C-alpha cells in the first residue's frame, strides 16, 4: 500500500463529503424555515454514519448544529 496515495484518497473523499453535507444541511434548514417547520433559533441534533463495506467499518458520529 502506498500511504501517500491512500491519505490523498481519504482527504479527497472527506472533502467531497464535507462540502456536499454542508450544502445539503443548508438547503434543508432553509426549506424548513420557509415552510415554518423551524424558527431559526433551534439547535439541531445531527448524526452521520460512515460505512465502508469492504472492510466492515461502521462508525457513527453525533453532534449538534446551532442555528443561532
CSV table of N, CA and C in Angstrom, one decimal:
chain,number,residue,atom,x,y,z
A,1,UNK,N,0.9,-1.2,0.0
A,1,UNK,CA,0.0,0.0,0.0
A,1,UNK,C,0.9,1.2,0.0
A,2,UNK,N,0.5,2.2,-0.8
A,2,UNK,CA,1.2,3.5,-0.8
A,2,UNK,C,0.5,4.4,0.1
A,3,UNK,N,1.1,4.8,1.2
A,3,UNK,CA,0.5,5.6,2.2
A,3,UNK,C,0.1,7.0,1.8
A,4,UNK,N,1.0,7.6,0.9
A,4,UNK,CA,0.7,8.9,0.4
A,4,UNK,C,-0.6,8.9,-0.5
A,5,UNK,N,-0.7,7.9,-1.4
A,5,UNK,CA,-1.8,7.8,-2.2
A,5,UNK,C,-3.1,7.5,-1.4
A,6,UNK,N,-3.0,6.6,-0.4
A,6,UNK,CA,-4.1,6.3,0.5
A,6,UNK,C,-4.6,7.6,1.2
A,7,UNK,N,-3.6,8.3,1.8
A,7,UNK,CA,-4.0,9.5,2.5
A,7,UNK,C,-4.7,10.6,1.6
A,8,UNK,N,-4.1,10.7,0.4
A,8,UNK,CA,-4.7,11.7,-0.5
A,8,UNK,C,-6.1,11.2,-0.9
A,9,UNK,N,-6.3,9.9,-1.1
A,9,UNK,CA,-7.7,9.4,-1.4
A,9,UNK,C,-8.7,9.7,-0.3
A,10,UNK,N,-8.2,9.5,0.9
A,10,UNK,CA,-9.1,9.8,2.1
A,10,UNK,C,-9.4,11.3,2.1
A,11,UNK,N,-8.4,12.1,2.0
A,11,UNK,CA,-8.7,13.6,2.1
A,11,UNK,C,-9.6,14.0,1.0
A,12,UNK,N,-9.4,13.5,-0.2
A,12,UNK,CA,-10.3,13.9,-1.4
A,12,UNK,C,-11.7,13.4,-1.1
A,13,UNK,N,-11.9,12.2,-0.6
A,13,UNK,CA,-13.2,11.7,-0.3
A,13,UNK,C,-13.9,12.6,0.8
A,14,UNK,N,-13.1,12.9,1.9
A,14,UNK,CA,-13.7,13.6,3.0
A,14,UNK,C,-14.0,15.1,2.6
A,15,UNK,N,-13.3,15.6,1.7
A,15,UNK,CA,-13.6,17.0,1.2
A,15,UNK,C,-14.9,17.0,0.5
A,16,UNK,N,-15.1,16.0,-0.4
A,16,UNK,CA,-16.4,15.9,-1.1
A,16,UNK,C,-17.6,15.7,-0.1
A,17,UNK,N,-17.3,14.8,0.9
A,17,UNK,CA,-18.4,14.5,2.0
A,17,UNK,C,-18.7,15.8,2.7
A,18,UNK,N,-17.6,16.6,3.1
A,18,UNK,CA,-17.9,17.8,3.9
A,18,UNK,C,-18.6,18.9,3.1
A,19,UNK,N,-18.2,19.1,1.8
A,19,UNK,CA,-18.8,20.1,1.0
A,19,UNK,C,-20.3,19.8,0.7
A,20,UNK,N,-20.5,18.5,0.3
A,20,UNK,CA,-21.8,18.1,0.0
A,20,UNK,C,-22.7,18.1,1.2
A,21,UNK,N,-22.2,17.6,2.3
A,21,UNK,CA,-23.0,17.6,3.5
A,21,UNK,C,-23.4,19.0,3.9
A,22,UNK,N,-22.5,20.0,3.9
A,22,UNK,CA,-22.8,21.4,4.2
A,22,UNK,C,-23.9,21.9,3.3
A,23,UNK,N,-23.8,21.7,2.0
A,23,UNK,CA,-24.7,22.2,1.1
A,23,UNK,C,-26.1,21.6,1.4
A,24,UNK,N,-26.2,20.3,1.6
A,24,UNK,CA,-27.5,19.7,1.9
A,24,UNK,C,-28.1,20.1,3.2
A,25,UNK,N,-27.3,20.3,4.2
A,25,UNK,CA,-27.8,20.8,5.5
A,25,UNK,C,-28.3,22.2,5.3
A,26,UNK,N,-27.6,23.1,4.7
A,26,UNK,CA,-28.0,24.5,4.4
A,26,UNK,C,-29.3,24.5,3.7
A,27,UNK,N,-29.5,23.7,2.6
A,27,UNK,CA,-30.7,23.6,1.8
A,27,UNK,C,-31.9,23.2,2.7
A,28,UNK,N,-31.7,22.1,3.4
A,28,UNK,CA,-32.8,21.5,4.2
A,28,UNK,C,-33.2,22.5,5.3
A,29,UNK,N,-32.3,23.2,6.0
A,29,UNK,CA,-32.6,24.1,7.0
A,29,UNK,C,-33.4,25.3,6.4
A,30,UNK,N,-32.9,25.8,5.3
A,30,UNK,CA,-33.6,26.9,4.6
A,30,UNK,C,-35.0,26.6,4.3
A,31,UNK,N,-35.2,25.4,3.7
A,31,UNK,CA,-36.5,24.9,3.3
A,31,UNK,C,-37.4,24.7,4.6
A,32,UNK,N,-36.8,24.2,5.6
A,32,UNK,CA,-37.6,24.0,6.9
A,32,UNK,C,-38.0,25.4,7.5
A,33,UNK,N,-37.2,26.4,7.4
A,33,UNK,CA,-37.5,27.7,7.9
A,33,UNK,C,-38.6,28.3,7.1
A,34,UNK,N,-38.5,28.2,5.7
A,34,UNK,CA,-39.5,28.7,4.8
A,34,UNK,C,-40.9,28.1,5.0
A,35,UNK,N,-40.8,26.8,5.3
A,35,UNK,CA,-42.1,26.0,5.5
A,35,UNK,C,-42.7,26.2,6.9
A,36,UNK,N,-41.9,26.9,7.8
A,36,UNK,CA,-42.4,27.1,9.1
A,36,UNK,C,-42.2,25.9,10.1
A,37,UNK,N,-41.4,25.0,9.6
A,37,UNK,CA,-41.0,23.8,10.5
A,37,UNK,C,-40.0,24.2,11.5
A,38,UNK,N,-39.2,25.2,11.2
A,38,UNK,CA,-38.1,25.7,12.1
A,38,UNK,C,-38.3,27.2,12.3
A,39,UNK,N,-37.9,27.7,13.4
A,39,UNK,CA,-38.0,29.2,13.6
A,39,UNK,C,-36.6,29.8,13.3
A,40,UNK,N,-35.6,29.1,13.3
A,40,UNK,CA,-34.3,29.6,13.0
A,40,UNK,C,-33.4,29.8,14.2
A,41,UNK,N,-33.9,29.5,15.4
A,41,UNK,CA,-33.1,29.6,16.6
A,41,UNK,C,-32.9,28.3,17.4
A,42,UNK,N,-33.2,27.2,16.7
A,42,UNK,CA,-33.0,25.9,17.3
A,42,UNK,C,-31.6,25.4,17.3
A,43,UNK,N,-31.4,24.3,18.0
A,43,UNK,CA,-30.1,23.5,17.9
A,43,UNK,C,-30.6,22.2,17.5
A,44,UNK,N,-30.0,21.8,16.3
A,44,UNK,CA,-30.4,20.5,15.7
A,44,UNK,C,-29.5,19.4,16.1
A,45,UNK,N,-30.0,18.2,16.3
A,45,UNK,CA,-29.2,17.0,16.6
A,45,UNK,C,-28.9,16.4,15.3
A,46,UNK,N,-27.6,16.1,15.1
A,46,UNK,CA,-27.1,15.6,13.8
A,46,UNK,C,-26.4,14.2,14.1
A,47,UNK,N,-26.5,13.4,13.1
A,47,UNK,CA,-25.8,12.1,13.1
A,47,UNK,C,-25.3,11.7,11.7
A,48,UNK,N,-24.1,11.2,11.7
A,48,UNK,CA,-23.5,10.7,10.4
A,48,UNK,C,-23.1,9.3,10.7
A,49,UNK,N,-23.3,8.4,9.8
A,49,UNK,CA,-22.8,7.0,9.8
A,49,UNK,C,-21.9,6.8,8.7
A,50,UNK,N,-20.6,6.6,9.0
A,50,UNK,CA,-19.7,6.3,7.9
A,50,UNK,C,-19.6,4.7,7.8
A,51,UNK,N,-19.8,4.3,6.6
A,51,UNK,CA,-19.8,2.8,6.3
A,51,UNK,C,-18.9,2.6,5.1
A,52,UNK,N,-18.0,1.6,5.4
A,52,UNK,CA,-17.1,1.1,4.3
A,52,UNK,C,-17.3,-0.4,4.3
A,53,UNK,N,-18.0,-0.8,3.3
A,53,UNK,CA,-18.5,-2.2,3.3
A,53,UNK,C,-17.3,-3.2,3.1
A,54,UNK,N,-16.3,-2.8,2.3
A,54,UNK,CA,-15.2,-3.8,2.0
A,54,UNK,C,-14.4,-4.2,3.2
A,55,UNK,N,-14.4,-3.3,4.3
A,55,UNK,CA,-13.7,-3.7,5.5
A,55,UNK,C,-14.5,-3.8,6.7
A,56,UNK,N,-15.8,-3.7,6.6
A,56,UNK,CA,-16.7,-3.9,7.7
A,56,UNK,C,-16.8,-2.7,8.7
A,57,UNK,N,-16.4,-1.5,8.2
A,57,UNK,CA,-16.4,-0.4,9.1
A,57,UNK,C,-17.8,0.3,9.1
A,58,UNK,N,-18.2,0.5,10.3
A,58,UNK,CA,-19.4,1.4,10.5
A,58,UNK,C,-19.2,2.2,11.7
A,59,UNK,N,-19.1,3.5,11.5
A,59,UNK,CA,-18.7,4.4,12.6
A,59,UNK,C,-19.7,5.6,12.6
A,60,UNK,N,-20.3,5.8,13.8
A,60,UNK,CA,-21.3,6.8,14.0
A,60,UNK,C,-20.7,8.0,14.7
A,61,UNK,N,-21.1,9.2,14.2
A,61,UNK,CA,-20.7,10.5,14.7
A,61,UNK,C,-21.9,11.3,15.0
A,62,UNK,N,-22.1,11.7,16.3
A,62,UNK,CA,-23.2,12.5,16.7
A,62,UNK,C,-22.7,13.9,17.1
A,63,UNK,N,-23.6,14.9,16.9
A,63,UNK,CA,-23.3,16.2,17.2
A,63,UNK,C,-24.5,17.1,17.2
A,64,UNK,N,-24.2,18.4,17.4
A,64,UNK,CA,-25.3,19.4,17.4
A,64,UNK,C,-24.9,20.5,16.4
A,65,UNK,N,-25.9,21.1,15.8
A,65,UNK,CA,-25.8,22.3,14.9
A,65,UNK,C,-26.7,23.4,15.4
A,66,UNK,N,-26.1,24.4,15.9
A,66,UNK,CA,-26.8,25.5,16.4
A,66,UNK,C,-27.2,26.5,15.3
A,67,UNK,N,-28.4,26.9,15.2
A,67,UNK,CA,-28.8,27.9,14.1
A,67,UNK,C,-28.6,29.3,14.6
A,68,UNK,N,-28.5,29.5,15.8
A,68,UNK,CA,-28.4,30.9,16.3
A,68,UNK,C,-27.3,31.0,17.4
